[in-house]
CSV table of C-alpha atoms in Angstrom, one decimal:
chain,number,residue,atom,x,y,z
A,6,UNK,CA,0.0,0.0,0.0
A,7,UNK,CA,1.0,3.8,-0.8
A,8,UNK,CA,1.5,6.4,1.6
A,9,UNK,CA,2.0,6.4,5.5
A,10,UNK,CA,-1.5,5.4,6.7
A,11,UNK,CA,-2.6,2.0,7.0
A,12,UNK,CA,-5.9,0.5,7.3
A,13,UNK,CA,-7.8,-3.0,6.7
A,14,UNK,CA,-10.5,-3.5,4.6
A,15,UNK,CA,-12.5,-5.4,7.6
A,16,UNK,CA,-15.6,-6.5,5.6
A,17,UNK,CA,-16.7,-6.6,2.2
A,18,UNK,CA,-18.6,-4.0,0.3
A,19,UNK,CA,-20.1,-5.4,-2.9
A,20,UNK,CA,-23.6,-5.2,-0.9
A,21,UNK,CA,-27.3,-4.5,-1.4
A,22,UNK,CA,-28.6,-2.0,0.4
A,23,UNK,CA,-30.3,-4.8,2.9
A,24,UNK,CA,-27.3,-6.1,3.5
A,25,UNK,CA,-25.3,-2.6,4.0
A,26,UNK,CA,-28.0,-2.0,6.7
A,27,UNK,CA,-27.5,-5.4,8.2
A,28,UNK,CA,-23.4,-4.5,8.2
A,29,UNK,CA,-24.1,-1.4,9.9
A,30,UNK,CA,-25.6,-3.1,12.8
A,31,UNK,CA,-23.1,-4.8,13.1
A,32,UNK,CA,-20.2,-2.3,12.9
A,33,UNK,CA,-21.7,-0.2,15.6
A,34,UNK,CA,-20.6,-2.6,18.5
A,35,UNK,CA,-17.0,-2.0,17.4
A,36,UNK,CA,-17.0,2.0,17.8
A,37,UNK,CA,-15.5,3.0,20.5
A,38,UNK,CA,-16.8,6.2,22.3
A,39,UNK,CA,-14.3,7.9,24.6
A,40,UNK,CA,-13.1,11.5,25.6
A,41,UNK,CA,-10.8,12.8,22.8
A,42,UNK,CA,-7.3,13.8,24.0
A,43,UNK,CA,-6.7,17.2,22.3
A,44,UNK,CA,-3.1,17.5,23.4
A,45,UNK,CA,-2.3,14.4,21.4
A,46,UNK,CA,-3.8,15.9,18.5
A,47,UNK,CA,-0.9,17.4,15.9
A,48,UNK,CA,-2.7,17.0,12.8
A,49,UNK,CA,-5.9,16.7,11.4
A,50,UNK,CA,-7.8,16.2,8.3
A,51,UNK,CA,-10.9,17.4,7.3
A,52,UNK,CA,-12.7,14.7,4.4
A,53,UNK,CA,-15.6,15.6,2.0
A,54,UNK,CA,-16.7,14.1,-1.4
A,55,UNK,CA,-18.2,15.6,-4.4
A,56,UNK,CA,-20.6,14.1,-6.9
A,57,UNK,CA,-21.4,15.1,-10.1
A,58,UNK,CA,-22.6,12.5,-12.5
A,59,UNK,CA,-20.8,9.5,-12.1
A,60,UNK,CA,-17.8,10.8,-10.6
A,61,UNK,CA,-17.0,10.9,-7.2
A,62,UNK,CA,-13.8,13.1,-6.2
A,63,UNK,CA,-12.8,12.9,-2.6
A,64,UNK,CA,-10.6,15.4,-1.1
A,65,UNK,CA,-8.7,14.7,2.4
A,66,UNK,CA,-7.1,17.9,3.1
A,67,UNK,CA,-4.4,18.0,6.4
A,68,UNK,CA,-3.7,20.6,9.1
A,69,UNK,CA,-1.8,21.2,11.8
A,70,UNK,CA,-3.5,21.3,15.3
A,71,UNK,CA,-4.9,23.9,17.0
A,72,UNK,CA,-3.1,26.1,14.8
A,73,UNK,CA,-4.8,25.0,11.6
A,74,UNK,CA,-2.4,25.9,8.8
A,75,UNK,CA,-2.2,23.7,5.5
A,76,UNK,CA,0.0,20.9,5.4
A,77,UNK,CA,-1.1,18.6,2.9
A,78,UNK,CA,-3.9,18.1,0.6
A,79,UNK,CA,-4.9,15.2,-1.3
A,80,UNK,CA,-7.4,14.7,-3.9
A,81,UNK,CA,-8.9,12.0,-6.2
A,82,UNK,CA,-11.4,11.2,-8.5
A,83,UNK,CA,-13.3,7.9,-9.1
A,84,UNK,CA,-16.3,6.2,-10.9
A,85,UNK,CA,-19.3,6.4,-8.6
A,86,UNK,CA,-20.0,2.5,-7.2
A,87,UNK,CA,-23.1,3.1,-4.9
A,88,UNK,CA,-26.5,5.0,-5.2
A,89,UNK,CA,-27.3,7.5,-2.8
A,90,UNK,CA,-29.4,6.3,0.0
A,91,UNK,CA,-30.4,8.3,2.5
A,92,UNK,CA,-28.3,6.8,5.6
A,93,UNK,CA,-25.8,5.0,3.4
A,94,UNK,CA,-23.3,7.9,2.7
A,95,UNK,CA,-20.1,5.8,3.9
A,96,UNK,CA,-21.0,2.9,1.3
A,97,UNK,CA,-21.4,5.5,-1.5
A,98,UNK,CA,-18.1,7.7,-0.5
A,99,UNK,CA,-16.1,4.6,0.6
A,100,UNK,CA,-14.3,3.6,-2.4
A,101,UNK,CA,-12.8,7.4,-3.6
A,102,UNK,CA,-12.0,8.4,0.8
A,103,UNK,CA,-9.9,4.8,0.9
A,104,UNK,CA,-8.1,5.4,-2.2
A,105,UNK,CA,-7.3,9.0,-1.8
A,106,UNK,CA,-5.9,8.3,2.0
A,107,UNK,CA,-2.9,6.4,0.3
A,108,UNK,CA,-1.8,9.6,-1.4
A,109,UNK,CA,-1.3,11.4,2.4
A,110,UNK,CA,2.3,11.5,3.2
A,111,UNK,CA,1.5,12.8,6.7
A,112,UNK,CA,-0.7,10.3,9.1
A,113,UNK,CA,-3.8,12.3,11.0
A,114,UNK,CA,-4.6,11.8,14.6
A,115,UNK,CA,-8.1,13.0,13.5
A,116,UNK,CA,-10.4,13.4,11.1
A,117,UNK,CA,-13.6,15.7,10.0
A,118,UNK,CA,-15.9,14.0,8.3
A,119,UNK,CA,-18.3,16.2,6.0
A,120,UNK,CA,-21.4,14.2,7.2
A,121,UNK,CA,-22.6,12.3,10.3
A,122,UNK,CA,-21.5,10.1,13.4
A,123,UNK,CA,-23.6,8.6,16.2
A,124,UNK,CA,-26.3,11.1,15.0
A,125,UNK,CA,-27.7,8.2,12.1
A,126,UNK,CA,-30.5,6.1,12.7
A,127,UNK,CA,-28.1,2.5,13.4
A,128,UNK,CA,-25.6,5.0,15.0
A,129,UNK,CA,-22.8,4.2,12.0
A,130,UNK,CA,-22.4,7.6,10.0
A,131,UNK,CA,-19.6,8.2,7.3
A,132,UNK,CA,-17.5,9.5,10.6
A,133,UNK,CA,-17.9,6.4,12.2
A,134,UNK,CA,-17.7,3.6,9.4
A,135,UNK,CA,-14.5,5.1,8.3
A,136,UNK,CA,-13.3,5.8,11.9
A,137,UNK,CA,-13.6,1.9,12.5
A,138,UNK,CA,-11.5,1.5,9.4
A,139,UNK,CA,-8.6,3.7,10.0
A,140,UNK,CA,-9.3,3.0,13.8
A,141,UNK,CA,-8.6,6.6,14.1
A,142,UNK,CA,-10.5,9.3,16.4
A,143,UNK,CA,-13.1,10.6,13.8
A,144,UNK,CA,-15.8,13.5,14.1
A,145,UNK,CA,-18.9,13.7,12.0
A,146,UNK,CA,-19.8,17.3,11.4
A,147,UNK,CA,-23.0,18.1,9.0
A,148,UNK,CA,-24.6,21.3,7.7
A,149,UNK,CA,-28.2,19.4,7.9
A,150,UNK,CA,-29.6,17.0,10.6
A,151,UNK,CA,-30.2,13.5,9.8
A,152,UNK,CA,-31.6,11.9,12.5
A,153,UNK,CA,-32.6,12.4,16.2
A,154,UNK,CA,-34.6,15.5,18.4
A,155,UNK,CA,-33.1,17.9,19.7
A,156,UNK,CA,-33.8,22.1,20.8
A,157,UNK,CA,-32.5,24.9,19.0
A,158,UNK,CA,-29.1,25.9,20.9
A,159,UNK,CA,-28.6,30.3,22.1
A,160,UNK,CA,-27.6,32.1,19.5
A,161,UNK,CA,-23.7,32.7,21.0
A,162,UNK,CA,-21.0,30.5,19.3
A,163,UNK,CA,-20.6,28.0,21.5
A,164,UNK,CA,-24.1,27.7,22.5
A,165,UNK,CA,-25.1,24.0,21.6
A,166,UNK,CA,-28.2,21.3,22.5
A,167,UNK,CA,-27.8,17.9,22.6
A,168,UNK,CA,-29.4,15.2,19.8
A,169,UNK,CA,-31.2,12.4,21.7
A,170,UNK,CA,-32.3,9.1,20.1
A,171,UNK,CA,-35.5,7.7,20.6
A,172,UNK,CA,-34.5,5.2,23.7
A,173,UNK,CA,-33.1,9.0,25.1
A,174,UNK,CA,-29.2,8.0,24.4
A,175,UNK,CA,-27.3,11.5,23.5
A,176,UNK,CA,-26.4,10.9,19.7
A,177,UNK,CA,-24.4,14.3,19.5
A,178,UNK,CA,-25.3,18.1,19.3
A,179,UNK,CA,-26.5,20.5,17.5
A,180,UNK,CA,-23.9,23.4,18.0
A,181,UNK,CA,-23.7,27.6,17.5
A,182,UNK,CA,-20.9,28.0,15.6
A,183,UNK,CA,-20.8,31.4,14.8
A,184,UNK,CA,-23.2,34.2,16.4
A,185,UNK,CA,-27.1,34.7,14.6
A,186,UNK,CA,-26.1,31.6,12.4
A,187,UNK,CA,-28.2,28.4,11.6
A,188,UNK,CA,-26.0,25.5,13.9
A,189,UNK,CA,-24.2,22.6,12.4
A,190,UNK,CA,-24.9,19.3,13.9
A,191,UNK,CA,-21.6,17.7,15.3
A,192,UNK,CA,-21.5,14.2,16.5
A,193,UNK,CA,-19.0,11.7,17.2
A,194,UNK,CA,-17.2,9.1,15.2
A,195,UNK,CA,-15.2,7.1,16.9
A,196,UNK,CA,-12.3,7.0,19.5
A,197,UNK,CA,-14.2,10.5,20.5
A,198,UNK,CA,-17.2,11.5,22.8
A,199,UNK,CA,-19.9,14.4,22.1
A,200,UNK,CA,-18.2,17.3,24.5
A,201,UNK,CA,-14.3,16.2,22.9
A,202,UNK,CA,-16.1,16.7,19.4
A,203,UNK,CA,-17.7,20.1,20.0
A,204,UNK,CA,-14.7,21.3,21.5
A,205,UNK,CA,-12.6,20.5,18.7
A,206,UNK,CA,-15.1,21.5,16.5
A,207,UNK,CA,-15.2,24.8,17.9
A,208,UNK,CA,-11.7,25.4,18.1
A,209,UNK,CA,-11.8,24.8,14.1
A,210,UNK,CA,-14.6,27.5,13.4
A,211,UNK,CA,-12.3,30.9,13.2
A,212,UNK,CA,-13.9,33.0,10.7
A,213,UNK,CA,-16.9,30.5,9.4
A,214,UNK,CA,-19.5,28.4,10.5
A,215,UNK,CA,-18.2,25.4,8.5
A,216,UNK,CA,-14.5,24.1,11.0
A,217,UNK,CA,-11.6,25.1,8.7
A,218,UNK,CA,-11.0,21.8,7.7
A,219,UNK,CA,-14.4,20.9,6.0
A,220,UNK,CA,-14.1,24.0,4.1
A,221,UNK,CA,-10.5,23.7,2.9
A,222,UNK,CA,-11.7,19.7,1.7
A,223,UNK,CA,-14.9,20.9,0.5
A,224,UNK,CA,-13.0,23.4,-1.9
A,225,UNK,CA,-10.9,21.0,-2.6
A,226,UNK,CA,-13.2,18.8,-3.7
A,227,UNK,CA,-15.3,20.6,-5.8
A,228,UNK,CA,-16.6,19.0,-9.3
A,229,UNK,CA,-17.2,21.8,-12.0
């Protein structure tokens, strides 16, 4: 394998939807959530995925932590595998993220996903599949919600509300990032509890709503 990060493939993917669902199930007893220890942190990498016909380019774009300047960007383009299914993001965005990790030539100790964690209804969104994979602390952090209730937050950056599941488990939150704006809804992946992700979420919001990261992938991931 290319490049410094190393992962296993730990199922198959060549799957119907019924049995992605049933996988799901399955990979949400391995995800670990635990406080995130943001002094370990010395890079992270904010991942997002553009489609536009049948291409899917992925962008993985790397920064150094908490000072968030550029140090790597990587980008690639693919043939779109997987329909999209409300719920199934990971399956759809899979193949183009796990190729265009092998181009990084510096390892994250974290990554942003441009989508959801626990906040999914069998608690396994993009942030968390892929965490499992890399077995890295992941963070899911979405413009739109998914799944889950939850209050409106204040209107201060900062201010945030907690998503709740149906059985009253807290899924993630739904976070102020930026004063009088609509929230972004921040949950975690894996390795990485609900407070750890906010904070580190927060601490990546400087000038925008969307963290640094997810801006600089989503930019660099744009299909014209």
């Amino acid at each position: 394998m290319n490049g410094i990060m190393k992962y296993k493939n730990i199922h198959r993917w060549d799957l119907s939807p019924k049995e992605a669902i049933r996988l799901q199930k399955r990979i949400q007893k391995k995800i670990i959530i635990k406080k995130l220890n943001t002094r370990a942190i010395r890079f992270l990498a904010g991942v997002d995925v553009s489609v536009k016909n049948d291409r899917s380019r992925a962008a993985i774009v790397v920064l150094s932590y908490p000072r968030l300047e550029k140090v790597e960007t990587a980008v690639l383009t693919l043939k779109t595998s997987f329909p999209y299914i409300p719920g199934l993001l990971s399956f759809r965005e899979r193949p183009v993220i796990l190729e265009c990790v092998k181009k990084l030539k510096t390892e994250p100790d974290l990554f942003i996903f441009d989508g959801q964690g626990m906040a999914h209804p069998r608690r396994t969104g993009l942030a968390s599949h892929i965490g499992v994979i890399f077995d890295k602390p992941s963070i899911g952090s979405a413009k739109s919600h998914l799944y889950g209730t939850y209050a409106l937050p204040g209107n201060k950056k900062g201010d945030f509300s907690l998503i709740k599941d149906k059985d009253g488990t807290d899924l993630g939150a739904v976070v102020r990032s930026r004063d009088n704006t609509n929230p972004i809804f921040v949950s975690p992946g894996h390795r990485a509890d609900i407070l750890s992700s906010v904070k580190v979420i927060l601490s990546c919001c400087v000038k925008y709503k969307i963290p640094e990261p997810i801006r600089a992938a989503h930019n660099a991931a744009s299909l014209r």
